[in-house]
PDB file of C-alpha atoms in Angstrom:
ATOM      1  CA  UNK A  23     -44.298 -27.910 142.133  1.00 88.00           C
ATOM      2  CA  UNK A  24     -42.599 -25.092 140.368  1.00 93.00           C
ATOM      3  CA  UNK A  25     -41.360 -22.079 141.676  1.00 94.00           C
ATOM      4  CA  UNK A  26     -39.908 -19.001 139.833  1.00 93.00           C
ATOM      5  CA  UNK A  27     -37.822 -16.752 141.052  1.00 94.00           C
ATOM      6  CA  UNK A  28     -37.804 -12.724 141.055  1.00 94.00           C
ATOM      7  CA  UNK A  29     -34.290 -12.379 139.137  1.00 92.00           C
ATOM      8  CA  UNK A  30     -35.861 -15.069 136.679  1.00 90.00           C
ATOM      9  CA  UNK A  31     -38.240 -12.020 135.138  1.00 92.00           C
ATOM     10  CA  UNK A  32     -36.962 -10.060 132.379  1.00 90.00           C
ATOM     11  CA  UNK A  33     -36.033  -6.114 133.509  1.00 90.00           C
ATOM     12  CA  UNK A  34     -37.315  -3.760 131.572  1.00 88.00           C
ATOM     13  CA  UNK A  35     -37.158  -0.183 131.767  1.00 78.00           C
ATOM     14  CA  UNK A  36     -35.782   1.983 134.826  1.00 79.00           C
ATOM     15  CA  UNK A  37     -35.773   5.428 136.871  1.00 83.00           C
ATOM     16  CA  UNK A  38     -39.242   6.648 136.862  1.00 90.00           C
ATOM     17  CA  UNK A  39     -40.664   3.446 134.842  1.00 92.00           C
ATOM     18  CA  UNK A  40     -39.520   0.038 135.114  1.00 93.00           C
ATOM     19  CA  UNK A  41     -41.209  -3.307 135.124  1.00 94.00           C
ATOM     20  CA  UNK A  42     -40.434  -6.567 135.642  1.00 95.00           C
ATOM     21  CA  UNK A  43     -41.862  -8.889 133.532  1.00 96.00           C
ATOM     22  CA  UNK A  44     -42.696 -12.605 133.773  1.00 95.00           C
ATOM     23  CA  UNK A  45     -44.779 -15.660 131.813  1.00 95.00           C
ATOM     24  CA  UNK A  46     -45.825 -17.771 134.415  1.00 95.00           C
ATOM     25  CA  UNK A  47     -45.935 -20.816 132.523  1.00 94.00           C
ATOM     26  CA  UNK A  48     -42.143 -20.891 132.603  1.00 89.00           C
ATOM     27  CA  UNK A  49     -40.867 -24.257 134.343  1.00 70.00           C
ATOM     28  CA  UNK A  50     -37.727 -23.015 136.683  1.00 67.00           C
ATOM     29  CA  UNK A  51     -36.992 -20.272 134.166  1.00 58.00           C
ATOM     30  CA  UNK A  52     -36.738 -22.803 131.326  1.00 63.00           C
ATOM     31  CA  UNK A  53     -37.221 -20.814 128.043  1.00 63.00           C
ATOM     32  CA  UNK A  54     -37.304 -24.004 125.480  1.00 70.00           C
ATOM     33  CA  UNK A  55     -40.910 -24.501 125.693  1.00 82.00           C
ATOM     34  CA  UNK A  56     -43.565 -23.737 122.890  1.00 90.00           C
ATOM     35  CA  UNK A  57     -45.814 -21.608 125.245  1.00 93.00           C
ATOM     36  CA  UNK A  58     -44.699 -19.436 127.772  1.00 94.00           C
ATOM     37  CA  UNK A  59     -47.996 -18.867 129.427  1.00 96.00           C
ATOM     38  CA  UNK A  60     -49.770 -20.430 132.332  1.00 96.00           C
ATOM     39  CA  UNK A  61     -53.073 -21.875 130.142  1.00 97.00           C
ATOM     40  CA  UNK A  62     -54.771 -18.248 129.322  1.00 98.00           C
ATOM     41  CA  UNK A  63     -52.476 -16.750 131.861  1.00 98.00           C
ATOM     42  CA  UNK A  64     -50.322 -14.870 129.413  1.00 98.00           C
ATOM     43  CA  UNK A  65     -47.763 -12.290 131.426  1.00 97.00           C
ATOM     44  CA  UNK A  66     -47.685  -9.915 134.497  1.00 98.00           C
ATOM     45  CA  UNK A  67     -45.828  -6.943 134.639  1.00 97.00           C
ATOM     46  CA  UNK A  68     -44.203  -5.999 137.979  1.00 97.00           C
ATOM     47  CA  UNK A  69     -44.109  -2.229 137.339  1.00 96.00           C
ATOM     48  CA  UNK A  70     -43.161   0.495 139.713  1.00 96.00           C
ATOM     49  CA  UNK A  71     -43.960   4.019 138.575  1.00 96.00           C
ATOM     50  CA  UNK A  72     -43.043   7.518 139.526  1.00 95.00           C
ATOM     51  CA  UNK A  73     -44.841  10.266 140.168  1.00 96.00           C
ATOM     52  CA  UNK A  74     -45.658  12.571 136.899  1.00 94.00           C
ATOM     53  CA  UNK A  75     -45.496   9.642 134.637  1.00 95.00           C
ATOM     54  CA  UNK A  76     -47.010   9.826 132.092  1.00 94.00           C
ATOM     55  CA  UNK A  77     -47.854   6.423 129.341  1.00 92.00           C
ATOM     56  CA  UNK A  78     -49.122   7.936 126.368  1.00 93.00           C
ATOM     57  CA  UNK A  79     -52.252   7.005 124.787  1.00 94.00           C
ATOM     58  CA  UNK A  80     -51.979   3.357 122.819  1.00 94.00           C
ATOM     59  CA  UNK A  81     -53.725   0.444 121.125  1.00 95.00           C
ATOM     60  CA  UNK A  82     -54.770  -2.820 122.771  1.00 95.00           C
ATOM     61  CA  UNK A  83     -56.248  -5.319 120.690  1.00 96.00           C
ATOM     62  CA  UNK A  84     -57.509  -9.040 122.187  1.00 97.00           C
ATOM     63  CA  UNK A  85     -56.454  -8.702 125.820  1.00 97.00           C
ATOM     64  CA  UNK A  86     -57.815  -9.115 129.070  1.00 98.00           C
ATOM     65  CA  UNK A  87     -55.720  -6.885 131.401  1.00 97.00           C
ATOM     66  CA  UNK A  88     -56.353  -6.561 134.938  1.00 98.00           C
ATOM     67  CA  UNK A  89     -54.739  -3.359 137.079  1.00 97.00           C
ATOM     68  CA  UNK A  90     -53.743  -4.802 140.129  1.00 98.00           C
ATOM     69  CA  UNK A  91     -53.145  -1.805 142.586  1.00 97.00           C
ATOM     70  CA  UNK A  92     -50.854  -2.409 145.369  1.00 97.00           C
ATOM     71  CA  UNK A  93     -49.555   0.744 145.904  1.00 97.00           C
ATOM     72  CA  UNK A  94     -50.370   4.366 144.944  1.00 97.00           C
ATOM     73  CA  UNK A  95     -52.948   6.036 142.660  1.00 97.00           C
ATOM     74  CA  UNK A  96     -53.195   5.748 138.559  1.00 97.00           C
ATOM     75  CA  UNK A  97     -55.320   7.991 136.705  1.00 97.00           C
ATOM     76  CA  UNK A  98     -56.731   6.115 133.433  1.00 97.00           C
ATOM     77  CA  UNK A  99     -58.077   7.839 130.210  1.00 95.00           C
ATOM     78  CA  UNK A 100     -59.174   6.179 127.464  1.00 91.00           C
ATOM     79  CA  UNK A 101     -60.370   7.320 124.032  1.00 86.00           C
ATOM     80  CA  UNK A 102     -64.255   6.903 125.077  1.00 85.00           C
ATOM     81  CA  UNK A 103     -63.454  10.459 126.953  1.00 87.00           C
ATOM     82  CA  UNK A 104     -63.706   8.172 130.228  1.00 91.00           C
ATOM     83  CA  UNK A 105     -61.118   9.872 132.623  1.00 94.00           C
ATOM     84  CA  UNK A 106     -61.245   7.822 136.185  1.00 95.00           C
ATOM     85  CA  UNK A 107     -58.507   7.221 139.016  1.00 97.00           C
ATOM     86  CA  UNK A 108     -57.527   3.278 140.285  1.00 97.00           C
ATOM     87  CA  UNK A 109     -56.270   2.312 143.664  1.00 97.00           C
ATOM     88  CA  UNK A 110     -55.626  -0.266 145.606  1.00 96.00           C
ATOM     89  CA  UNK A 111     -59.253  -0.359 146.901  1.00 96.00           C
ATOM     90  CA  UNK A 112     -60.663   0.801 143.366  1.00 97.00           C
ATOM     91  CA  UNK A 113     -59.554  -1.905 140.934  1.00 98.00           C
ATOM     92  CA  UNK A 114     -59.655  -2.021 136.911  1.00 97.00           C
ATOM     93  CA  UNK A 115     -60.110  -3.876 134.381  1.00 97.00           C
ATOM     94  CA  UNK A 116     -60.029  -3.883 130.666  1.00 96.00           C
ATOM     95  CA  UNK A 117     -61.094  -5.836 128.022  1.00 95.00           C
ATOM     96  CA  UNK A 118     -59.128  -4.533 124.934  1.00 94.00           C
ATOM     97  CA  UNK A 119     -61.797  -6.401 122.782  1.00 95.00           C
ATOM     98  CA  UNK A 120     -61.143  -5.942 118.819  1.00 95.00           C
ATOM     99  CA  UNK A 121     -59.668  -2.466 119.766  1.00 94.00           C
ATOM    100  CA  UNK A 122     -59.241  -0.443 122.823  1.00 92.00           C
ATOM    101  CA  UNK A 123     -57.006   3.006 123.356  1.00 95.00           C
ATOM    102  CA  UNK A 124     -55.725   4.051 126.724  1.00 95.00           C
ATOM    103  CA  UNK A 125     -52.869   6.137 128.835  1.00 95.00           C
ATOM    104  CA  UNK A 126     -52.414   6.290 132.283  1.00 96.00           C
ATOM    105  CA  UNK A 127     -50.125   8.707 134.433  1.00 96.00           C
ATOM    106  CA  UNK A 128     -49.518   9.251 138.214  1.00 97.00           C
ATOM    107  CA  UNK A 129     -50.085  12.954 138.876  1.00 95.00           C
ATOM    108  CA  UNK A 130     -50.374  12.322 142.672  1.00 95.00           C
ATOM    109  CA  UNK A 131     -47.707   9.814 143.747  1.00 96.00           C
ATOM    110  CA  UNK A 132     -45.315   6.828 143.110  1.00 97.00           C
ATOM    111  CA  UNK A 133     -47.321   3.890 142.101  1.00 97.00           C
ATOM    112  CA  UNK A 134     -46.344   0.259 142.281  1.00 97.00           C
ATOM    113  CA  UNK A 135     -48.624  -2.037 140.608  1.00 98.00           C
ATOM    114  CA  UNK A 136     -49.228  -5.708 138.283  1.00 98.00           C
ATOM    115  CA  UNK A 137     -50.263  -5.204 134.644  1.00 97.00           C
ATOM    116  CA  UNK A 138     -51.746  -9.165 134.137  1.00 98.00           C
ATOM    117  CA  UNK A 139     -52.445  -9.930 130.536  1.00 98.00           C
ATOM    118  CA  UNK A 140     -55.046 -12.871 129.483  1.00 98.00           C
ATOM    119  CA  UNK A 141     -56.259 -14.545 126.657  1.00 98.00           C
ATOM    120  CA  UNK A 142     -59.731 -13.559 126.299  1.00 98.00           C
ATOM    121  CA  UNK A 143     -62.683 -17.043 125.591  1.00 97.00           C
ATOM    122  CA  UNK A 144     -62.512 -15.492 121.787  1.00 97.00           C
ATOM    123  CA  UNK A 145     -61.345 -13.147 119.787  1.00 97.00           C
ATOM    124  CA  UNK A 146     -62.496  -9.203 118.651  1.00 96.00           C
ATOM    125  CA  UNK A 147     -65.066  -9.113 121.260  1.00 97.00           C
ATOM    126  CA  UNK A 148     -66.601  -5.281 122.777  1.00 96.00           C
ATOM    127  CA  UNK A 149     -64.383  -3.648 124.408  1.00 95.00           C
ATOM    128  CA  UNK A 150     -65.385  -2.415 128.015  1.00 94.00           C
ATOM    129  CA  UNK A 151     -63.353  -1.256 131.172  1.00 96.00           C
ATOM    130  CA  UNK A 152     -64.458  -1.785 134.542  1.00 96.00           C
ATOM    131  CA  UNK A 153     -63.501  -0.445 137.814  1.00 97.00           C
ATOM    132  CA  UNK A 154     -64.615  -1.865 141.241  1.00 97.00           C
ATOM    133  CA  UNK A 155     -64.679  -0.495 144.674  1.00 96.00           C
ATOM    134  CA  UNK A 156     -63.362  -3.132 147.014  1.00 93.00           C
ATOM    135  CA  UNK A 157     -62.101  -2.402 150.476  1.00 89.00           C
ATOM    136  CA  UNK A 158     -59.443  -4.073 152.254  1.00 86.00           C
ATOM    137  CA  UNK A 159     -60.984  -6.768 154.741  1.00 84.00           C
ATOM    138  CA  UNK A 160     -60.910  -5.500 158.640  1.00 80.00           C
ATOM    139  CA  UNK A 161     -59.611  -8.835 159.047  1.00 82.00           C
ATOM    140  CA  UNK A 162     -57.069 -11.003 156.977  1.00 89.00           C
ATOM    141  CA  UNK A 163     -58.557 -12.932 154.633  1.00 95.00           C
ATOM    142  CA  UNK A 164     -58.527 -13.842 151.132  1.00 97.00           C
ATOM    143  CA  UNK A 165     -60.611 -10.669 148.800  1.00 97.00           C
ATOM    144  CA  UNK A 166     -62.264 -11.756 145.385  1.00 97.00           C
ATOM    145  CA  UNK A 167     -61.281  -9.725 142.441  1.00 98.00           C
ATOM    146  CA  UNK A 168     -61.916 -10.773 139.195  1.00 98.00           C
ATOM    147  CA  UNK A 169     -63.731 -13.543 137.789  1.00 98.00           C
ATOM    148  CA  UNK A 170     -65.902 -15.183 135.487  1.00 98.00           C
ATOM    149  CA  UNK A 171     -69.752 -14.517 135.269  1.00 96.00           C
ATOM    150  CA  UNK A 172     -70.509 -17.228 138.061  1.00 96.00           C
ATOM    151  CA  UNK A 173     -67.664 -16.748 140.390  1.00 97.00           C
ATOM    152  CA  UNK A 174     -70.057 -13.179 141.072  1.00 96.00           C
ATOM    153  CA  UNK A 175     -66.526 -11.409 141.565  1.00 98.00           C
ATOM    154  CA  UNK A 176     -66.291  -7.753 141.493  1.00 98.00           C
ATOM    155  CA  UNK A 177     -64.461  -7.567 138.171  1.00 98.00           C
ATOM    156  CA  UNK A 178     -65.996  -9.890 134.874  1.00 98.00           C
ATOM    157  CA  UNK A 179     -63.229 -11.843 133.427  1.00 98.00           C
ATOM    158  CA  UNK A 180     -63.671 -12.768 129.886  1.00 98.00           C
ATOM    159  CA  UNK A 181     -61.904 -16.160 130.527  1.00 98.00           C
ATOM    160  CA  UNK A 182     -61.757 -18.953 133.245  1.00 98.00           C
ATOM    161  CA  UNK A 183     -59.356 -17.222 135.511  1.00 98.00           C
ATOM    162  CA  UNK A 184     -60.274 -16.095 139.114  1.00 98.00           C
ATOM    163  CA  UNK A 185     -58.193 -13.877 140.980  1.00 98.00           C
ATOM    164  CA  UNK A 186     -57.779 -12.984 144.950  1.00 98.00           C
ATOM    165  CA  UNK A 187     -55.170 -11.478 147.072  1.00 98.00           C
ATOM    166  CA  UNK A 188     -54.810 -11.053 150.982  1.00 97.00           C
ATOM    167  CA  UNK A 189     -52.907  -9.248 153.050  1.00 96.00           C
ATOM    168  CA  UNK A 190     -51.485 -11.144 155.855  1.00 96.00           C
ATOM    169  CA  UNK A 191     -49.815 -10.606 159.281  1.00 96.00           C
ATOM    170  CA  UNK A 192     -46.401 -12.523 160.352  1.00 97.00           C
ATOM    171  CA  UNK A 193     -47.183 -15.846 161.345  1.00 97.00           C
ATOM    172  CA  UNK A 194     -50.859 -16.405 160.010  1.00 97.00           C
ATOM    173  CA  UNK A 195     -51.839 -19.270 157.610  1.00 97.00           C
ATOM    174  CA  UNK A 196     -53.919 -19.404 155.166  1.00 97.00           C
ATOM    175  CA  UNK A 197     -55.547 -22.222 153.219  1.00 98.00           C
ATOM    176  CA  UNK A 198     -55.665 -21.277 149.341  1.00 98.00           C
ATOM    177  CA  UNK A 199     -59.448 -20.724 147.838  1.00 97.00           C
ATOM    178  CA  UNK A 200     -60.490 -24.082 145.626  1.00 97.00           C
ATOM    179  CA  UNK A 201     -62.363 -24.244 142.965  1.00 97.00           C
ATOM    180  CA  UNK A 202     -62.914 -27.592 140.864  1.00 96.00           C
ATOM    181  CA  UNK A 203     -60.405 -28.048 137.815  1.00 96.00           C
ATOM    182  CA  UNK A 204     -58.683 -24.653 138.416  1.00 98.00           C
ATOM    183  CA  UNK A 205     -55.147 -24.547 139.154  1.00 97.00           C
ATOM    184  CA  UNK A 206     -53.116 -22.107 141.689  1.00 98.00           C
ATOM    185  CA  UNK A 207     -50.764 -19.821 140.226  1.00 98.00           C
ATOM    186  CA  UNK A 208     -49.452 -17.902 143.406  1.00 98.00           C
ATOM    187  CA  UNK A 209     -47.496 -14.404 143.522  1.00 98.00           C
ATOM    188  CA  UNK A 210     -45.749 -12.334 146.337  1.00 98.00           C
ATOM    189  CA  UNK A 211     -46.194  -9.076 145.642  1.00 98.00           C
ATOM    190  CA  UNK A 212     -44.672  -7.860 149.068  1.00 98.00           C
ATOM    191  CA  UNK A 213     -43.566  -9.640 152.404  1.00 98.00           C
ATOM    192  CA  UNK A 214     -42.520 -13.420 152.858  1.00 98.00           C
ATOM    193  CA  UNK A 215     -44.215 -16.844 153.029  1.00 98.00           C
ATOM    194  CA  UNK A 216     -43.247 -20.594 153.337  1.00 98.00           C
ATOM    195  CA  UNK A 217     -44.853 -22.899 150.849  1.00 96.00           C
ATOM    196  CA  UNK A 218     -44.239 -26.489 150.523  1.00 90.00           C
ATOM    197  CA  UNK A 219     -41.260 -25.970 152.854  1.00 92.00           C
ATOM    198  CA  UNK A 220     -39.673 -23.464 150.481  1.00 95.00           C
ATOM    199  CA  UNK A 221     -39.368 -19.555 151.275  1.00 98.00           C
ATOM    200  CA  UNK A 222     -40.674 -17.195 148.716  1.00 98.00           C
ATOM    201  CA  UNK A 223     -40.193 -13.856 148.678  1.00 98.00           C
ATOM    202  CA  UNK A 224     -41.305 -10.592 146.854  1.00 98.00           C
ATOM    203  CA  UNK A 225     -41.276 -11.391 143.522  1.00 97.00           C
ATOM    204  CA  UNK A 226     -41.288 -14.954 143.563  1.00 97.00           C
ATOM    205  CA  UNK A 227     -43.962 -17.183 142.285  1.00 97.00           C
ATOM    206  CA  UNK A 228     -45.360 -20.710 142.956  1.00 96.00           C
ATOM    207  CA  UNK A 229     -47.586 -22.902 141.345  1.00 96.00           C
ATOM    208  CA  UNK A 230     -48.735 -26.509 141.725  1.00 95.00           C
ATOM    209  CA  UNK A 231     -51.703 -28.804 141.481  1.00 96.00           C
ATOM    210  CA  UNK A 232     -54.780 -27.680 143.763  1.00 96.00           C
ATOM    211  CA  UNK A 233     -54.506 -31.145 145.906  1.00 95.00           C
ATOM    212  CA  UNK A 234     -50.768 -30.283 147.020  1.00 96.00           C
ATOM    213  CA  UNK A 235     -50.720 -26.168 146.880  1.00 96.00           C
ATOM    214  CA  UNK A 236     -52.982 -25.860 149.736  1.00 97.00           C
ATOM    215  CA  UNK A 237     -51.321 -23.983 152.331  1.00 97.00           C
ATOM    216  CA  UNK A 238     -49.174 -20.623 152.722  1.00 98.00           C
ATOM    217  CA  UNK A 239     -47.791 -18.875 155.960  1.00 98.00           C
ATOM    218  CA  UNK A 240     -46.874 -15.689 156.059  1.00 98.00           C
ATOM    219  CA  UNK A 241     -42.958 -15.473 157.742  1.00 98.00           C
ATOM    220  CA  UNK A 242     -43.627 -11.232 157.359  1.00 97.00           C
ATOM    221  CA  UNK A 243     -46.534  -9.346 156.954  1.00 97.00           C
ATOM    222  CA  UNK A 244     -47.319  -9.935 153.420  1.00 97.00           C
ATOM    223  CA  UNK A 245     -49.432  -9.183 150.239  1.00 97.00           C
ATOM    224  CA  UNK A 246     -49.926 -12.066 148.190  1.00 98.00           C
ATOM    225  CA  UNK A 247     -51.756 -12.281 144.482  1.00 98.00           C
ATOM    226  CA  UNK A 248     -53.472 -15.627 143.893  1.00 98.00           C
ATOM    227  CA  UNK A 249     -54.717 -17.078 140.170  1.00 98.00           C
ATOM    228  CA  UNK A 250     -57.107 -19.702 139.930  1.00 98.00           C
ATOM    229  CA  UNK A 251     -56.622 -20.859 136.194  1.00 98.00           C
ATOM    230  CA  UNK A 252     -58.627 -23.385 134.063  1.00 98.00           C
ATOM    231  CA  UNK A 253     -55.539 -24.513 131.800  1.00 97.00           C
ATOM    232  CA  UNK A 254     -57.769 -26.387 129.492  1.00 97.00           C
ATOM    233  CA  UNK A 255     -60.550 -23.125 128.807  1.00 98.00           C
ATOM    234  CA  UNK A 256     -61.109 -22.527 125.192  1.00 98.00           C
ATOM    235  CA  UNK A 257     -58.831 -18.810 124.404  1.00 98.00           C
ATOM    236  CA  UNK A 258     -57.418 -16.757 121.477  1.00 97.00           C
ATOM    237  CA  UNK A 259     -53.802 -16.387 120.374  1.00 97.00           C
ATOM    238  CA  UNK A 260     -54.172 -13.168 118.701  1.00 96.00           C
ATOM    239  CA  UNK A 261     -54.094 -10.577 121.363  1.00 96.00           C
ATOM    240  CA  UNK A 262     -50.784  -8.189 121.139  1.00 92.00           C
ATOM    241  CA  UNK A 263     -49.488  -9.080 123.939  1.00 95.00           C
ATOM    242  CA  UNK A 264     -51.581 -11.912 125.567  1.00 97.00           C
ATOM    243  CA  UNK A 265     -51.152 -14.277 122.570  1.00 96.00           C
ATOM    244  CA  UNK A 266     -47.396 -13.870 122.511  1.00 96.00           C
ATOM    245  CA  UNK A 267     -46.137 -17.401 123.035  1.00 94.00           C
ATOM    246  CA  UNK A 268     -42.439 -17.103 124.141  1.00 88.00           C
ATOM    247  CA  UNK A 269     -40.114 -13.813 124.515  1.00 75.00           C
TER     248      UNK A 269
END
């Protein structure tokens, strides 16, 4: 089991733009290893923007990079001329590919968010964004987000990583999703739970083989981000930002 806690990310920014920023292959915030990713799990960005932001256009090259919406609306342009709004029940994603320009800005409100970078299957592929509409469940249960080809998810990874959140209610349990020779990389974006005995709270993270992290309850209502992640798939090391090994 390892757990990371929220004052182990680095801070980053402030007032109308700061992020918090974490490699979730860190073991208990220990900085001496070679790789600080989790397998093709490169970094997520806890970022909390204010309204009239505005993140000028810039280059991506060789990343994967999911928009995870909690809060708030984002409007994305990109230089294809495509000009389209996220949310939390309109998700995006983008493969940067061998180049990819974009800017976002919140014109109509505060906007907190993750910005998860991965380590596409190879290198200098097409670039592409994608945007899904995905409502939140009338019930609480884990929502599919992004996948692989044949996890049918609403949002085509380019790399064996599945993703899923829920939103749960004070006092429910949930068993985690499983899927043969992925392992869970678990993240509270909002609330409380209990895992393995220990309390987590916003901004903490947990991870752990599939046969032992099995189980979460919710000690608050709670939003939780979940990564399935083959830590053996084949990925590239030259994105400019996913294949950043250590800080």
């Amino acid at each position: 089991m390892n757990i990371l806690r929220n004052e182990q990310a680095y801070s980053n920014g402030g007032g109308v733009f700061s992020l918090l920023i974490r490699r979730p292959g860190l073991i208990d915030g220990i900085f001496e290893k070679e790789d600080h990713a989790f397998g093709p799990l490169s970094r997520i960005d806890h970022a909390k923007i204010g309204q009239g932001t505005k993140i000028s256009m810039h280059e991506h090259i060789n990343d994967e990079i999911l928009s995870y919406m909690w809060q708030g609306e984002m409007l994305h342009e990109d230089s294809t001329g495509l000009k389209e709004s996220c949310s939390p029940t309109k998700q995006m994603l983008m493969g940067a590919g061998k180049s990819f320009f974009h800017e976002e800005s919140t014109p109509t409100g505060p906007v907190e968010m993750l910005q998860v970078f991965m380590r596409p299957s190879e290198k200098d592929l097409e670039p592409r964004v994608q945007f899904a509409e995905m409502q939140l469940p009338e019930v609480s249960e884990w929502r599919l987000i992004a996948g692989p080809t044949e996890s049918d998810a609403p949002l085509e990874l380019r790399q064996q990583i599945i993703v899923y959140d829920v939103h749960g209610k004070t006092d429910e349990v949930f068993i985690l999703p499983f899927v043969a020779g992925y392992t869970p990389w678990l993240y509270v974006m909002d609330g409380e739970i209990t895992a393995h005995g220990k309390i987590l709270r916003k901004g903490d993270a947990i991870s752990d083989t599939a046969e032992e992290l099995t189980t979460i309850q919710m000690t608050k209502d709670t939003t939780v981000v979940l990564f399935l992640v083959d830590l053996e798939a084949p990925m590239t090391l030259v994105g400019n930002f996913s294949g950043v090994k250590r800080f």
